[in-house]
Amino acid sequence: MRYTSLGSGSEGNALVIEARAATQRPTRILLDCGFGVREVVRRLVARGIEPESLDAILVTHEHGDHGSGVARLARRYGIPVHSSHGTGIALRLPDETGVRWRPICSHTRFEINGLDIRPFPVPHDAREPTQFVFSDGRARLGVLTDVGSATPFILDMLTGCDGLVLECNHDPALLAASSYPPSVRARIAGNYGHLSNSAAAAILAAIERDRLKHLHAAHLSRQNNQPELAAAALAAVLNCNPAEILLASQQDGFDWVEI
């Protein structure tokens, strides 16, 4: 199994997960589409992916940086969309002509062409937000972005992953000194907002990490965080050099990683 980020941040998010088998074509899943169709296609092609080859689009929640391009991409290329019921309703997917929406339960695992997908609910200020763990039977990839606080269920779901994409949205001091209105700062820092670097580090410290080979700091705020701060917070938990922490950028995401 391998995965790549097409971009991560408040201006757009998209992640591709690919599971390969010797006897059939790869299964490719697009997790979120917070870019316009032309831009996400450009980013897909840059990773060697034709949009027609996507087997499904999964959506974590309805906020524009994750869901704004979902319906248009799905309609143009005939890609089915999977999301929680609340997310689908918030994105008006049942009303989108030509979109094949497939509601999922945020507590029930399912498969797409042999790729095991385990959704789990998270505290975030959206209709029914969901994050995911993916497995091809040999390796596990955990994705946790857009979450305000940890829960025991989140920690249980992320235990034993080989790869982990983990939100490090903000540094509390930078957020407090930012030009954001007080109400926005409070929302971001709240239990239904986004993870700070230290909160992400606490989650990392609380999960079993014996199999963890690749860790990516994701969804960094351009104004309220700095890459070196996020890397340092996670590296302190792993007792490694901060340079070993991979960063998902807004402009380029990160290239293919195999687990």
Coordinates of C-alpha atoms in Angstrom, one line a residue:
M1 CA 0.0 0.0 0.0
R2 CA 1.2 3.5 -0.7
Y3 CA -0.2 7.0 -0.2
T4 CA 0.4 10.6 -1.3
S5 CA -0.9 14.0 -0.3
L6 CA -1.9 16.4 -3.0
G7 CA -2.0 19.3 -0.6
S8 CA -2.8 19.9 3.0
G9 CA -4.0 23.1 4.7
S10 CA -6.8 25.6 5.0
E11 CA -6.7 26.2 1.2
G12 CA -7.4 22.6 0.2
N13 CA -6.9 19.0 1.2
A14 CA -6.7 15.8 -0.7
L15 CA -4.9 12.4 -0.1
V16 CA -4.7 9.4 -2.4
I17 CA -4.4 5.8 -1.0
E18 CA -3.4 3.1 -3.3
A19 CA -3.5 -0.7 -2.7
R20 CA -1.9 -2.9 -5.3
A21 CA -2.4 -6.5 -6.1
A22 CA -0.4 -8.7 -8.5
T23 CA -3.5 -10.0 -10.3
Q24 CA -5.5 -6.8 -10.7
R25 CA -5.2 -3.1 -11.2
P26 CA -4.5 -0.9 -8.2
T27 CA -7.4 0.3 -6.0
R28 CA -7.2 4.1 -5.7
I29 CA -9.2 6.1 -3.2
L30 CA -9.2 9.9 -3.0
L31 CA -9.7 11.1 0.6
D32 CA -11.3 14.6 0.4
C33 CA -11.3 17.0 -2.4
G34 CA -10.9 20.6 -1.3
F35 CA -9.6 21.9 -4.7
G36 CA -11.4 22.8 -7.9
V37 CA -11.6 20.2 -10.5
R38 CA -8.9 21.6 -12.8
E39 CA -6.5 22.0 -9.8
V40 CA -7.1 18.5 -8.3
V41 CA -6.7 16.9 -11.8
R42 CA -3.4 18.8 -12.2
R43 CA -2.2 17.5 -8.8
L44 CA -3.4 14.0 -9.6
V45 CA -1.6 13.9 -12.9
A46 CA 1.6 15.2 -11.3
R47 CA 1.5 12.1 -9.1
G48 CA 0.9 9.8 -12.2
I49 CA -2.8 9.3 -11.5
E50 CA -5.5 9.7 -14.1
P51 CA -8.8 10.8 -12.4
E52 CA -10.7 8.1 -14.3
S53 CA -8.7 5.5 -12.3
L54 CA -10.1 6.6 -8.9
D55 CA -12.4 3.9 -7.5
A56 CA -14.0 6.2 -4.9
I57 CA -13.9 9.6 -3.2
L58 CA -14.2 9.5 0.6
V59 CA -15.1 12.7 2.4
T60 CA -14.2 13.4 6.1
H61 CA -16.6 16.4 6.5
E62 CA -18.2 19.2 4.6
H63 CA -15.9 22.2 5.2
G64 CA -14.8 23.8 1.9
D65 CA -11.1 22.9 2.3
H66 CA -12.1 19.2 2.3
G67 CA -15.4 19.0 0.3
S68 CA -15.7 21.9 -2.1
G69 CA -14.6 19.9 -5.2
V70 CA -16.2 16.6 -4.4
A71 CA -19.5 16.7 -6.3
R72 CA -18.0 18.3 -9.4
L73 CA -15.1 15.8 -9.6
A74 CA -17.4 12.9 -8.9
R75 CA -19.9 14.0 -11.6
R76 CA -17.3 14.6 -14.2
Y77 CA -15.5 11.3 -13.9
G78 CA -18.3 9.1 -12.6
I79 CA -16.6 8.4 -9.3
P80 CA -18.8 7.2 -6.4
V81 CA -18.7 9.2 -3.2
H82 CA -18.7 7.7 0.3
S83 CA -19.4 9.8 3.4
S84 CA -21.3 9.8 6.6
H85 CA -25.0 10.7 6.3
G86 CA -24.5 14.0 8.0
T87 CA -21.6 15.0 5.7
G88 CA -23.5 14.0 2.6
I89 CA -26.5 16.0 3.7
A90 CA -24.4 19.0 4.5
L91 CA -22.8 18.8 1.0
R92 CA -26.2 18.2 -0.5
L93 CA -25.0 15.1 -2.3
P94 CA -28.5 13.5 -2.5
D95 CA -29.5 16.6 -4.6
E96 CA -26.5 16.5 -6.9
T97 CA -27.6 15.2 -10.3
G98 CA -25.1 12.6 -11.6
V99 CA -23.4 12.0 -8.2
R100 CA -23.5 8.4 -6.8
W101 CA -23.5 9.0 -3.1
R102 CA -23.0 6.0 -0.8
P103 CA -23.7 6.8 2.9
I104 CA -21.5 5.0 5.4
C105 CA -21.8 4.5 9.2
S106 CA -19.0 6.2 11.1
H107 CA -18.6 3.1 13.3
T108 CA -18.8 0.4 10.6
R109 CA -15.9 -0.9 8.6
F110 CA -16.3 -1.5 4.8
E111 CA -14.3 -2.5 1.8
I112 CA -13.6 -1.0 -1.6
N113 CA -12.1 -3.5 -4.0
G114 CA -10.3 -5.4 -1.2
L115 CA -9.1 -2.3 0.6
D116 CA -10.3 -2.4 4.3
I117 CA -11.6 1.0 5.5
R118 CA -12.4 1.7 9.1
P119 CA -14.1 5.1 9.7
F120 CA -14.3 6.6 13.2
P121 CA -16.2 9.7 14.5
V122 CA -14.2 12.7 15.8
P123 CA -15.0 15.9 17.7
H124 CA -15.0 18.7 15.1
D125 CA -17.4 21.5 14.3
A126 CA -19.0 19.8 11.4
R127 CA -22.3 17.8 10.7
E128 CA -20.9 14.3 11.2
P129 CA -17.1 14.3 10.8
T130 CA -15.3 11.1 10.2
Q131 CA -11.6 10.1 10.0
F132 CA -10.2 6.8 8.6
V133 CA -7.8 3.9 9.0
F134 CA -6.9 2.0 5.8
S135 CA -5.5 -1.5 5.5
D136 CA -4.5 -3.8 2.7
G137 CA -4.0 -6.7 5.1
R138 CA -0.3 -6.1 5.5
A139 CA -0.1 -2.5 6.6
R140 CA -2.3 0.2 8.2
L141 CA -2.5 3.9 7.5
G142 CA -4.2 6.2 10.0
V143 CA -5.4 9.6 9.0
L144 CA -6.4 12.2 11.7
T145 CA -7.0 15.8 10.6
D146 CA -9.6 18.4 11.6
V147 CA -10.2 17.2 15.1
G148 CA -10.4 19.3 18.3
S149 CA -9.4 16.8 20.9
A150 CA -8.5 13.2 21.5
T151 CA -11.0 10.5 22.6
P152 CA -10.3 7.0 23.8
F153 CA -11.8 5.7 20.6
I154 CA -9.5 7.8 18.4
L155 CA -6.5 6.5 20.4
D156 CA -7.6 2.9 20.0
M157 CA -8.2 3.3 16.2
L158 CA -4.7 4.8 15.6
T159 CA -2.8 2.2 17.6
G160 CA -0.6 -0.1 15.6
C161 CA -0.4 2.0 12.4
D162 CA 2.5 1.7 10.0
G163 CA 1.9 5.2 8.6
L164 CA 0.2 8.1 10.2
V165 CA -1.0 11.5 8.8
L166 CA -1.6 13.6 11.9
E167 CA -2.9 17.2 12.2
C168 CA -0.6 19.8 13.7
N169 CA -2.7 22.8 13.0
H170 CA -1.4 25.5 15.2
D171 CA 1.0 26.7 17.9
P172 CA -1.0 28.2 20.8
A173 CA 1.2 31.3 21.2
L174 CA 1.1 32.1 17.5
L175 CA -2.7 31.6 17.4
A176 CA -3.2 33.9 20.4
A177 CA -1.1 36.6 18.7
S178 CA -2.7 36.2 15.3
S179 CA -4.9 38.6 13.5
Y180 CA -7.9 36.2 13.6
P181 CA -11.0 37.5 15.4
P182 CA -11.3 36.3 19.0
S183 CA -14.3 34.0 18.1
V184 CA -12.2 32.3 15.4
R185 CA -9.3 31.8 17.7
A186 CA -11.6 30.3 20.3
R187 CA -13.1 28.0 17.7
I188 CA -9.7 26.7 16.5
A189 CA -8.4 26.2 20.0
G190 CA -11.6 24.6 21.3
N191 CA -12.5 20.9 21.7
Y192 CA -14.3 20.9 18.4
G193 CA -11.6 22.8 16.5
H194 CA -8.1 21.8 15.4
L195 CA -5.2 20.1 17.1
S196 CA -2.2 22.2 18.3
N197 CA 1.3 20.8 18.0
S198 CA 1.3 19.8 21.6
A199 CA -2.1 18.1 21.4
A200 CA -0.9 16.1 18.4
A201 CA 2.2 15.1 20.3
A202 CA 0.1 14.0 23.2
I203 CA -2.0 11.7 20.9
L204 CA 1.2 10.3 19.4
A205 CA 2.6 9.6 22.9
A206 CA -0.6 7.8 23.9
I207 CA -0.8 5.3 21.0
E208 CA 1.2 2.1 20.5
R209 CA 3.9 3.0 17.9
D210 CA 6.0 -0.2 17.5
R211 CA 5.0 -0.5 13.8
L212 CA 5.1 3.2 13.0
K213 CA 7.5 3.8 10.1
H214 CA 6.2 7.0 8.6
L215 CA 4.8 10.1 10.4
H216 CA 3.5 13.1 8.6
A217 CA 2.5 16.4 10.2
A218 CA -0.5 17.7 8.3
H219 CA -2.9 20.6 8.0
L220 CA -0.4 23.2 9.3
S221 CA -1.8 26.7 9.5
R222 CA 0.3 29.1 7.5
Q223 CA -0.4 32.0 9.9
N224 CA -0.6 30.2 13.2
N225 CA 2.2 27.6 12.9
Q226 CA 5.7 27.0 11.7
P227 CA 6.9 23.7 10.2
E228 CA 9.9 23.5 12.6
L229 CA 7.6 23.9 15.7
A230 CA 5.3 21.0 14.5
A231 CA 8.3 18.8 13.7
A232 CA 10.0 19.5 17.0
A233 CA 6.8 18.6 19.0
L234 CA 6.4 15.2 17.3
A235 CA 10.1 14.5 17.3
A236 CA 10.3 14.9 21.1
V237 CA 7.8 12.0 21.4
L238 CA 9.7 9.8 19.0
N239 CA 13.1 10.8 20.4
C240 CA 14.3 11.5 16.8
N241 CA 15.7 14.3 14.8
P242 CA 13.0 16.8 13.8
A243 CA 14.3 16.5 10.2
E244 CA 12.9 12.9 10.2
I245 CA 9.3 14.2 10.6
L246 CA 7.7 14.5 7.2
L247 CA 5.6 17.6 6.5
A248 CA 2.5 17.8 4.3
S249 CA 2.6 21.2 2.6
Q250 CA -0.3 23.3 1.2
Q251 CA 1.5 23.7 -2.2
D252 CA 2.8 20.1 -2.8
G253 CA 1.5 17.8 -0.1
F254 CA 4.1 15.0 -0.1
D255 CA 5.2 12.5 -2.6
W256 CA 4.3 8.8 -2.6
V257 CA 5.1 6.9 0.6
E258 CA 5.1 3.1 0.6
I259 CA 4.2 1.0 3.7

